[in-house]
XYZ file of C-alpha atoms in Angstrom:
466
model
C 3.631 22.385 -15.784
C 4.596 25.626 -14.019
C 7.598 25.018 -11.915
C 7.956 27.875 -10.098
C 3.886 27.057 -9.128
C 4.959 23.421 -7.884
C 7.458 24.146 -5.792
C 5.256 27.394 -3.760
C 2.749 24.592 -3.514
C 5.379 21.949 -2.230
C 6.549 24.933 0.251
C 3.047 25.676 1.126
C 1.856 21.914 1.901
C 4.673 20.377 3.871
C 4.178 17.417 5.976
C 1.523 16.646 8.750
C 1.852 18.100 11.879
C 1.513 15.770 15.263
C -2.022 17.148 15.555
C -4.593 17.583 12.855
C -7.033 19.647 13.193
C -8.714 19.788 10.401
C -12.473 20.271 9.563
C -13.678 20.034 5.643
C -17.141 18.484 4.401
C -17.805 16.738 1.147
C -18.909 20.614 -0.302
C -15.499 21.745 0.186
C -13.698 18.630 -1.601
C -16.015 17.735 -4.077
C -14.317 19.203 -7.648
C -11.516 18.904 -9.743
C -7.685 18.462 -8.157
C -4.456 17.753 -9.406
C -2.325 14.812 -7.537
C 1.365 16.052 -7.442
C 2.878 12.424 -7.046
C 7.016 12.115 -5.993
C 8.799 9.019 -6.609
C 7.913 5.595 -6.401
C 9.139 2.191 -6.424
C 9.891 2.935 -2.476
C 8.566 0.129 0.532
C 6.750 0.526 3.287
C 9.580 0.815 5.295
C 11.464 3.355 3.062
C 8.471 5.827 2.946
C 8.846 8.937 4.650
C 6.563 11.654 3.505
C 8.020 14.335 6.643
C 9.899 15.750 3.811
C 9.176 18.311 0.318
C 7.705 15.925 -2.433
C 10.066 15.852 -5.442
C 7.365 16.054 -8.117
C 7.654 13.464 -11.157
C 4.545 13.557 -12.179
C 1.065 14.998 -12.082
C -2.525 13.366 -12.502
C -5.809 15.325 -12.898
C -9.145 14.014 -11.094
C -12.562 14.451 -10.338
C -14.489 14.128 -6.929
C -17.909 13.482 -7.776
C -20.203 13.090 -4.424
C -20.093 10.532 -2.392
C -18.026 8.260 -3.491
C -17.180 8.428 -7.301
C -13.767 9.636 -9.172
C -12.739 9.562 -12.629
C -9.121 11.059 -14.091
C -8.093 12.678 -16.725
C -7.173 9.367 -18.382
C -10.333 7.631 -18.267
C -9.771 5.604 -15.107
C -12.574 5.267 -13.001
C -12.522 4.348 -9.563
C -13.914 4.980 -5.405
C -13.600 7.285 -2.930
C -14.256 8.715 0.290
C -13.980 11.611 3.220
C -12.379 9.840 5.763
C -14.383 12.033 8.697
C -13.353 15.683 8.433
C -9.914 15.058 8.498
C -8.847 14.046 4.603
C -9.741 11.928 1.909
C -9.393 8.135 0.357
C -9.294 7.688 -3.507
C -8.826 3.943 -5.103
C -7.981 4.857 -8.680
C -6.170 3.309 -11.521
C -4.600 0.581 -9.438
C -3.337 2.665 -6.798
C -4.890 4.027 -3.338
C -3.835 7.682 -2.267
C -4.666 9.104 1.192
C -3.532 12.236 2.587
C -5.002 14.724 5.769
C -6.496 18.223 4.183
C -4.515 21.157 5.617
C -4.863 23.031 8.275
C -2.496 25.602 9.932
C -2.349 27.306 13.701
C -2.785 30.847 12.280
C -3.210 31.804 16.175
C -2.911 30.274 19.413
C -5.122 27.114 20.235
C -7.282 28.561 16.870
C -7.076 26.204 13.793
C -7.639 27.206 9.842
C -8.759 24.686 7.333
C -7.636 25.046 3.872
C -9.838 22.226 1.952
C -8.367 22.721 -1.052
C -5.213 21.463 -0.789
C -3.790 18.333 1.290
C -0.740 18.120 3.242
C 1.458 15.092 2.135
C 0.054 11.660 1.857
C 0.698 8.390 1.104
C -0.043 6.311 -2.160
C 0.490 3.110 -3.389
C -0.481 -0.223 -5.598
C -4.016 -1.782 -4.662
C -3.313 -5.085 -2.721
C -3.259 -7.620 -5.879
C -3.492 -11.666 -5.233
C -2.765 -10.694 -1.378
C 0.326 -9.593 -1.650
C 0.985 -8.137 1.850
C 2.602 -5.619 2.493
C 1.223 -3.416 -0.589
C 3.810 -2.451 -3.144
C 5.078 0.857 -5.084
C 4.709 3.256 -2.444
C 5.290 7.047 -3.454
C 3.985 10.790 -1.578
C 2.106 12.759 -2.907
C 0.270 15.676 -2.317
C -3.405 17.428 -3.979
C -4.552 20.527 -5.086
C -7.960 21.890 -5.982
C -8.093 23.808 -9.154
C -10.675 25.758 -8.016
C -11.718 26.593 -4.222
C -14.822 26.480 -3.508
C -14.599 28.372 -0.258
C -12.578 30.463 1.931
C -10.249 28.803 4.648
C -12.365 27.881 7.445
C -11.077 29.042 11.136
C -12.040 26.817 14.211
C -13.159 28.433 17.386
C -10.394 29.033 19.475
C -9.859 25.922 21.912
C -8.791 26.212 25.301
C -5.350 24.227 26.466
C -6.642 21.271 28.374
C -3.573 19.238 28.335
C -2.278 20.317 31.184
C -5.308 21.252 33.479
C -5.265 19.271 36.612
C -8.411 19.992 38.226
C -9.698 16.440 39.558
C -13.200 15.365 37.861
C -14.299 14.143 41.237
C -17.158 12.418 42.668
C -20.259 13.541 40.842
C -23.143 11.935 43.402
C -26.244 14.772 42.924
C -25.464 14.637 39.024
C -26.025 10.616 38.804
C -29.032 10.693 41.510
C -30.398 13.898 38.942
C -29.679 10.719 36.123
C -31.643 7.978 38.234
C -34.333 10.199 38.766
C -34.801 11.308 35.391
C -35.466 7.868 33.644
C -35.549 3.903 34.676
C -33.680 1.917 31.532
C -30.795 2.560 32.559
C -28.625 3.110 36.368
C -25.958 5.483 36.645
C -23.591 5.268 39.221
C -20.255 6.523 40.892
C -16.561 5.441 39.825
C -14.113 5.745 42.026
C -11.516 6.371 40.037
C -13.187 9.410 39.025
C -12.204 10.957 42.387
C -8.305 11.412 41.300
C -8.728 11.828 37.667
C -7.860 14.914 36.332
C -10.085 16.770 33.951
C -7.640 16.143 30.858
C -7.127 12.492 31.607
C -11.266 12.400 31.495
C -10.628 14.129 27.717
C -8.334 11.719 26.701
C -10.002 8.529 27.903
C -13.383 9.645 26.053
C -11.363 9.781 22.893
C -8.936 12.836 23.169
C -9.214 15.756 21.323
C -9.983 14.523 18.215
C -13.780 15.673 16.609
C -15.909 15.497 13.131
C -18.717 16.675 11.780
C -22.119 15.059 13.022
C -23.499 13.246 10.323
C -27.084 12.146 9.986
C -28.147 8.914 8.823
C -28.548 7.312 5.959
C -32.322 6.778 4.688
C -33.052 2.956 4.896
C -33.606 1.754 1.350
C -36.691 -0.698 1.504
C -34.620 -3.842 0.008
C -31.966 -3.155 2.656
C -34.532 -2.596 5.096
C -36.172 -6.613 3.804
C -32.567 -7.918 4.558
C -32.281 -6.681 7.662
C -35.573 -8.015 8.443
C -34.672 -11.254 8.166
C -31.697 -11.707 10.506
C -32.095 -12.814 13.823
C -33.786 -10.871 15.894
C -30.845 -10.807 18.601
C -27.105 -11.508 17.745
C -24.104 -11.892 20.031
C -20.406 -12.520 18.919
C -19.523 -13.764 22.978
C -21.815 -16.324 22.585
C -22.534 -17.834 18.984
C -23.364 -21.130 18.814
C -21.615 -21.701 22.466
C -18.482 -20.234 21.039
C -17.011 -16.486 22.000
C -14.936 -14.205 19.709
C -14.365 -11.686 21.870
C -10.877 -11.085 23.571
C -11.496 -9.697 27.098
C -11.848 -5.471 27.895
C -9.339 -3.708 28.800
C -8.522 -0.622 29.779
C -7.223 2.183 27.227
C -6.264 4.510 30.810
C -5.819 8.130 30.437
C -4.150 7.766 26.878
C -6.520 8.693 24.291
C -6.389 5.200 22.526
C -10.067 4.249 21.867
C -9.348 4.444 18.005
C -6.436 1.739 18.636
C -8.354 -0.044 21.393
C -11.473 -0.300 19.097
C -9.523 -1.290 15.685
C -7.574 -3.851 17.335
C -10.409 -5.599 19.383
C -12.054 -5.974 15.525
C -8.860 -7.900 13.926
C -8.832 -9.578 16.910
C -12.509 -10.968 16.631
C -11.960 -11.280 12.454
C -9.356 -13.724 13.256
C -11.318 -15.989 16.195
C -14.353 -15.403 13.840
C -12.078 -16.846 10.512
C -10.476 -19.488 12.197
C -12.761 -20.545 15.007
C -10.304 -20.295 17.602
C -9.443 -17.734 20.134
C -7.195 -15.198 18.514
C -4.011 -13.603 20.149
C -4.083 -9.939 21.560
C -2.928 -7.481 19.066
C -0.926 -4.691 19.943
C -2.516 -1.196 21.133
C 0.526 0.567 21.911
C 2.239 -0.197 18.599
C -0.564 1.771 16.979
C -0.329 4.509 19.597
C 3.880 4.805 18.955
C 4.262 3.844 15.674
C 0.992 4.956 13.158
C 1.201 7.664 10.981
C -2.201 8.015 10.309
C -2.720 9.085 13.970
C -1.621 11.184 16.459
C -1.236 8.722 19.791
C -2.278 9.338 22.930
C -4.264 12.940 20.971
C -6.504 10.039 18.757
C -7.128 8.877 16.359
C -9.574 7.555 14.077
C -10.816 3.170 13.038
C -11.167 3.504 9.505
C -7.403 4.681 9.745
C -6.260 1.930 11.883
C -8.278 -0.898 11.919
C -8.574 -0.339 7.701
C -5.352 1.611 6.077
C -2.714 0.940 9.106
C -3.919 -2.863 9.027
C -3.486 -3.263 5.264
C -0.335 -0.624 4.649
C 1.833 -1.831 7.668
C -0.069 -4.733 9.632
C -0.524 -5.414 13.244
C 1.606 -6.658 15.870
C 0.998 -9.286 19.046
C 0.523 -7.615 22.675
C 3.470 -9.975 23.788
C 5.473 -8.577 21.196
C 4.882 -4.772 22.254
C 2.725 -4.229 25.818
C 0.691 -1.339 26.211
C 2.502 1.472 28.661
C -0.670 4.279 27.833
C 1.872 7.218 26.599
C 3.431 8.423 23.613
C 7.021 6.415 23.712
C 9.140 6.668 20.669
C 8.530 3.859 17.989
C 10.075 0.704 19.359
C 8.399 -2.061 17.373
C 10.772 -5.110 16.620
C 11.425 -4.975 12.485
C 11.266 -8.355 12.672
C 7.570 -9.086 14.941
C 4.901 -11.832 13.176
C 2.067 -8.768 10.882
C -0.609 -9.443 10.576
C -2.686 -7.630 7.711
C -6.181 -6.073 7.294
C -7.404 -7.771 3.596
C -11.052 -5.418 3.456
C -11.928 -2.783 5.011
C -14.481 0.057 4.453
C -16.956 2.056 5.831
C -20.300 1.025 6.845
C -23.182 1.842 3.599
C -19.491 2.152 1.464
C -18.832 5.532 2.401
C -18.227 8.432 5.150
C -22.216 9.342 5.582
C -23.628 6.005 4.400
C -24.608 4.405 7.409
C -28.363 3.716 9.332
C -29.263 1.275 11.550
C -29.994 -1.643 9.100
C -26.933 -1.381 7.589
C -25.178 -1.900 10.431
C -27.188 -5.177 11.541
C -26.072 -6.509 7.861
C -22.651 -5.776 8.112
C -22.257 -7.078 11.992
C -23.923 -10.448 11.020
C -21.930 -11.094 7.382
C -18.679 -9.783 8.178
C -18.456 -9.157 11.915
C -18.074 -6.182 14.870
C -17.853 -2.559 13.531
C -16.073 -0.192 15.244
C -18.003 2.824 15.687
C -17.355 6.594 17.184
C -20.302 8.260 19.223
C -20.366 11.161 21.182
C -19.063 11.031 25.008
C -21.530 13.012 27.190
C -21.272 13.727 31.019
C -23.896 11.171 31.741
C -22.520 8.489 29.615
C -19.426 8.188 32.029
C -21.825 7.421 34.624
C -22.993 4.136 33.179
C -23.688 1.587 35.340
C -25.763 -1.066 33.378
C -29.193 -0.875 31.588
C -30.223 0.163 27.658
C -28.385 4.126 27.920
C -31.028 6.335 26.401
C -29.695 9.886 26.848
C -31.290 12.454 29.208
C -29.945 15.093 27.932
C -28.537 15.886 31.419
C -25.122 17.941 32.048
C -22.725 18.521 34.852
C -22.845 21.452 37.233
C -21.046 24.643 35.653
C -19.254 24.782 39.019
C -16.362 22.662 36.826
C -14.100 24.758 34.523
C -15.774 23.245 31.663
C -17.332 20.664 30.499
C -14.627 18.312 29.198
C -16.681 15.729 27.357
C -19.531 17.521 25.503
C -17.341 17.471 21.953
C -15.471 14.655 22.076
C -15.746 11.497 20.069
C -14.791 7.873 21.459
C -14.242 5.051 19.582
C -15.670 0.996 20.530
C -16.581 -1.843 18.999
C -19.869 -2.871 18.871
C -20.393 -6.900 19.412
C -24.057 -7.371 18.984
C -27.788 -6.433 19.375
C -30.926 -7.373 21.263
C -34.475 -6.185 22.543
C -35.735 -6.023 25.856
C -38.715 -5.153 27.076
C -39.797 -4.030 23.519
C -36.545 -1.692 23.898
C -33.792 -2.239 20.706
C -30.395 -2.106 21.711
C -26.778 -2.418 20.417
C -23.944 -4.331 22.693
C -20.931 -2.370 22.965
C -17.237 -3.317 24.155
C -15.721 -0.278 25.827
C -11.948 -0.261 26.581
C -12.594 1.556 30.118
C -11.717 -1.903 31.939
C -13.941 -5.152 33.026
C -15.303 -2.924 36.182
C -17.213 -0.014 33.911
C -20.555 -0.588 33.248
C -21.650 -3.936 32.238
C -18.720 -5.659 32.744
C -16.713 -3.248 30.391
C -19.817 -3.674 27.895
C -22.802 -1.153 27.768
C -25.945 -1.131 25.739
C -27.389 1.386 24.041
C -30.799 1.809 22.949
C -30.764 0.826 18.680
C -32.501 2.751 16.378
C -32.631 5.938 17.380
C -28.796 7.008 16.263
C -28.315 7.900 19.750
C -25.587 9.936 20.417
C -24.170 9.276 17.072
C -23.404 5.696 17.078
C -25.568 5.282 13.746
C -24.091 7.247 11.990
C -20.801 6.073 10.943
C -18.924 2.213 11.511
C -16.059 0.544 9.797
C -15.629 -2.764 8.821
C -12.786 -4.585 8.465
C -11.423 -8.682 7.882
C -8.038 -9.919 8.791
C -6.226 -11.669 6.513
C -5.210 -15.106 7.930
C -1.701 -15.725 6.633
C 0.001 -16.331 9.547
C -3.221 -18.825 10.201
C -0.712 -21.560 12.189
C 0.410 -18.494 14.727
C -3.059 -18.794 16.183
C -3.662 -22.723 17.074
């Protein structure tokens, strides 16, 4: 191996900014890549990957679409995109993630280089449940060969400081009300005094990916889905209810922790049968380093590889304050660990509607990411179909048209011949349905078919939670 090659590529890569911005498909990462791995043997709590990787060793690998990779020693293994942001390879006993690069090559105006990663993270596969996981090392990828040129993001504006107040919108939710009947749009108060870029953040920061369609139903899947019940409800099951109560995420853009945590939460009532503490939001928010805080985040990151790779803490033991507060989590706080997790279908792009019915009924709620419109924030109560309605251009912009939120979704039904998914939000008990809101099933409207995560707490601190 070329040394003087390594280290311009060590140079070149660096560490992950506080704000990725990266966009790459499957076409741009499919291929062949070398893994430039640094030392090993370290903990979680040794790990820091901020700094140049001092290269032991190298392993060659293929990407095969969607989800298959084989090295150069015969090892065979999974993978998948994790959104647009980076990839997730299991591989010869070992799991390796890392964010694709992307640079600010001019103001507010992003480049993706898909080809090579920034540094990640890689360690042992969780063996026998042994929590935390073991042999941690950084790392960071090449592609041999690029299959593209860097991509460059249209410019973005700066909303984070933009104060304009989002108002009371009354002609744009009687427009709604007039436009269709399943579903009532109203106005929020607190929407009078919020500013335009806490609006952003509370629809999910931000943070976006690549609209994915979904999934053709297979016709055995399609017989399986077929035969659960025709409406399904964690609150009530059998009497019982697994969900911990809304909250409310404020003008941080925590959805992705909000969402994540609500799931462990449910795995654990679900496992155990018993109402399951309140995991911490705020750790995730101060403390991950597969996100970027109050700028998002995304489930499959949290709820999955932050579950498994660090664990989760109790509310009591860290409350929510809804900013971006240096890491104060006490080293020596109860974890509680994610043992599977995974996307929907397998992989990033293999979800549809039946899928999703499967997964919520075997394993439990899925946290999903849909697209916030204007209208959506209007929500009142009823089975949201979208209208395809937008706000007056008498506002700056439009603050909500590209970002993606994050929820968990609890259940489905039918009414009226309508399908429809139940969906926790994290916008507080007075939004909508009682913090819930359905949305009409089926259709992959605005999105919210077309990716979910699973995941399923480990119970090994199972006497915590009598």
């Amino acid at each position: 191996m070329n040394l003087s090659f390594v280290l311009s590529i060590i140079l070149l890569v660096g560490f992950v900014s506080c704000d990725v911005q990266t966009n790459c498909t499957y076409e741009e990462t499919v291929g062949d890549w070398v893994l430039y791995i640094g030392h090993g043997n370290l903990t979680n709590q040794e790990i820091d990957c901020n700094n140049n990787v001092n290269v032991t060793k190298t392993i060659r690998i293929t990407l095969l679409f969607p989800d298959h990779v084989a090295d150069e020693f015969g090892n065979e293994g999974t993978w998948t995109m994790v959104y647009n942001q980076g990839f997730e390879i299991k591989l010869g006993g070992r799991k390796y993630f890392a964010f694709q690069y992307c640079d600010e090559t001019a103001p507010k105006q992003w480049t993706s280089y898909c080809d090579q990663t920034f540094n990640g993270w890689s360690h042992d596969l969780v063996v026998n449940n042994q929590y935390p996981p073991l042999n941690w090392a950084c790392y960071f990828a090449k592609k041999k060969e690029s299959n593209g040129l860097p991509k460059v993001s249209p410019a973005q504006e700066d909303l984070s400081n933009i104060r304009q107040l989002y108002g009371l919108q009354h002609e744009f939710v009687e427009s709604i009300n007039n436009h269709q009947s399943l579903w009532t749009a109203g106005v929020y108060e607190e929407y009078e005094n919020m500013t335009l870029s806490g609006m952003i953040n509370r629809a999910g920061g931000r943070k976006t990916m690549n609209r994915i369609p979904t999934r053709p139903v297979d016709k055995n899947i399609l017989k399986l889905a077929d035969d659960l019940p025709p409406a399904f409800d964690y609150r009530n099951v059998n009497g019982r209810n697994f969900i911990t109560p809304v909250r409310n995420q404020g003008e941080c853009g925590s959805c992705y922790a909000y969402g994540s945590m609500a799931q462990l939460e449910a795995s654990f009532a679900i496992q155990t049968g018993k109402p399951t503490k309140v995991f911490s939001t705020q750790n995730i928010v101060s403390c991950s380093v597969y996100s970027q805080g109050c700028e998002g985040g995304f489930p499959y990151l949290i709820a999955g590889m932050y579950g498994q790779d660090f664990g989760v803490i109790e509310e009591e033991t860290y409350p929510y304050v809804g900013n971006d507060t240096k890491c104060n989590a006490p080293k020596d706080a109860d974890r509680t660990f994610t043992q599977e997790y995974g996307y929907v279908g397998g992989f990033y792009g293999g979800c549809n509607e039946a899928l999703m019915r499967i997964e919520l009924v075997k394993t439990g709620p899925i946290v999903i990411g849909f697209l916030v419109t204007d209208e959506f924030q209007h929500y009142k109560g009823g089975i949201f179909v979208s209208t395809g309605l937008k706000l007056s251009p008498s506002l700056k912009f439009n603050p909500l048209e590209s970002t993606n939120h994050a929820v968990l979704v609890v259940g489905y039904g039918v009414e009226s011949g309508v399908k429809y998914w139940i969906v926790k939000n994290s916008w507080g008990p007075e939004w909508g349905e009682k913090g819930y809101f359905r949305i009409r099933r089926g259709t992959d409207e605005l999105g919210i078919e077309s990716l979910g995560v699973y995941a399923k707490a480990y119970l090994n601190n199972r006497e915590n939670y009598h």
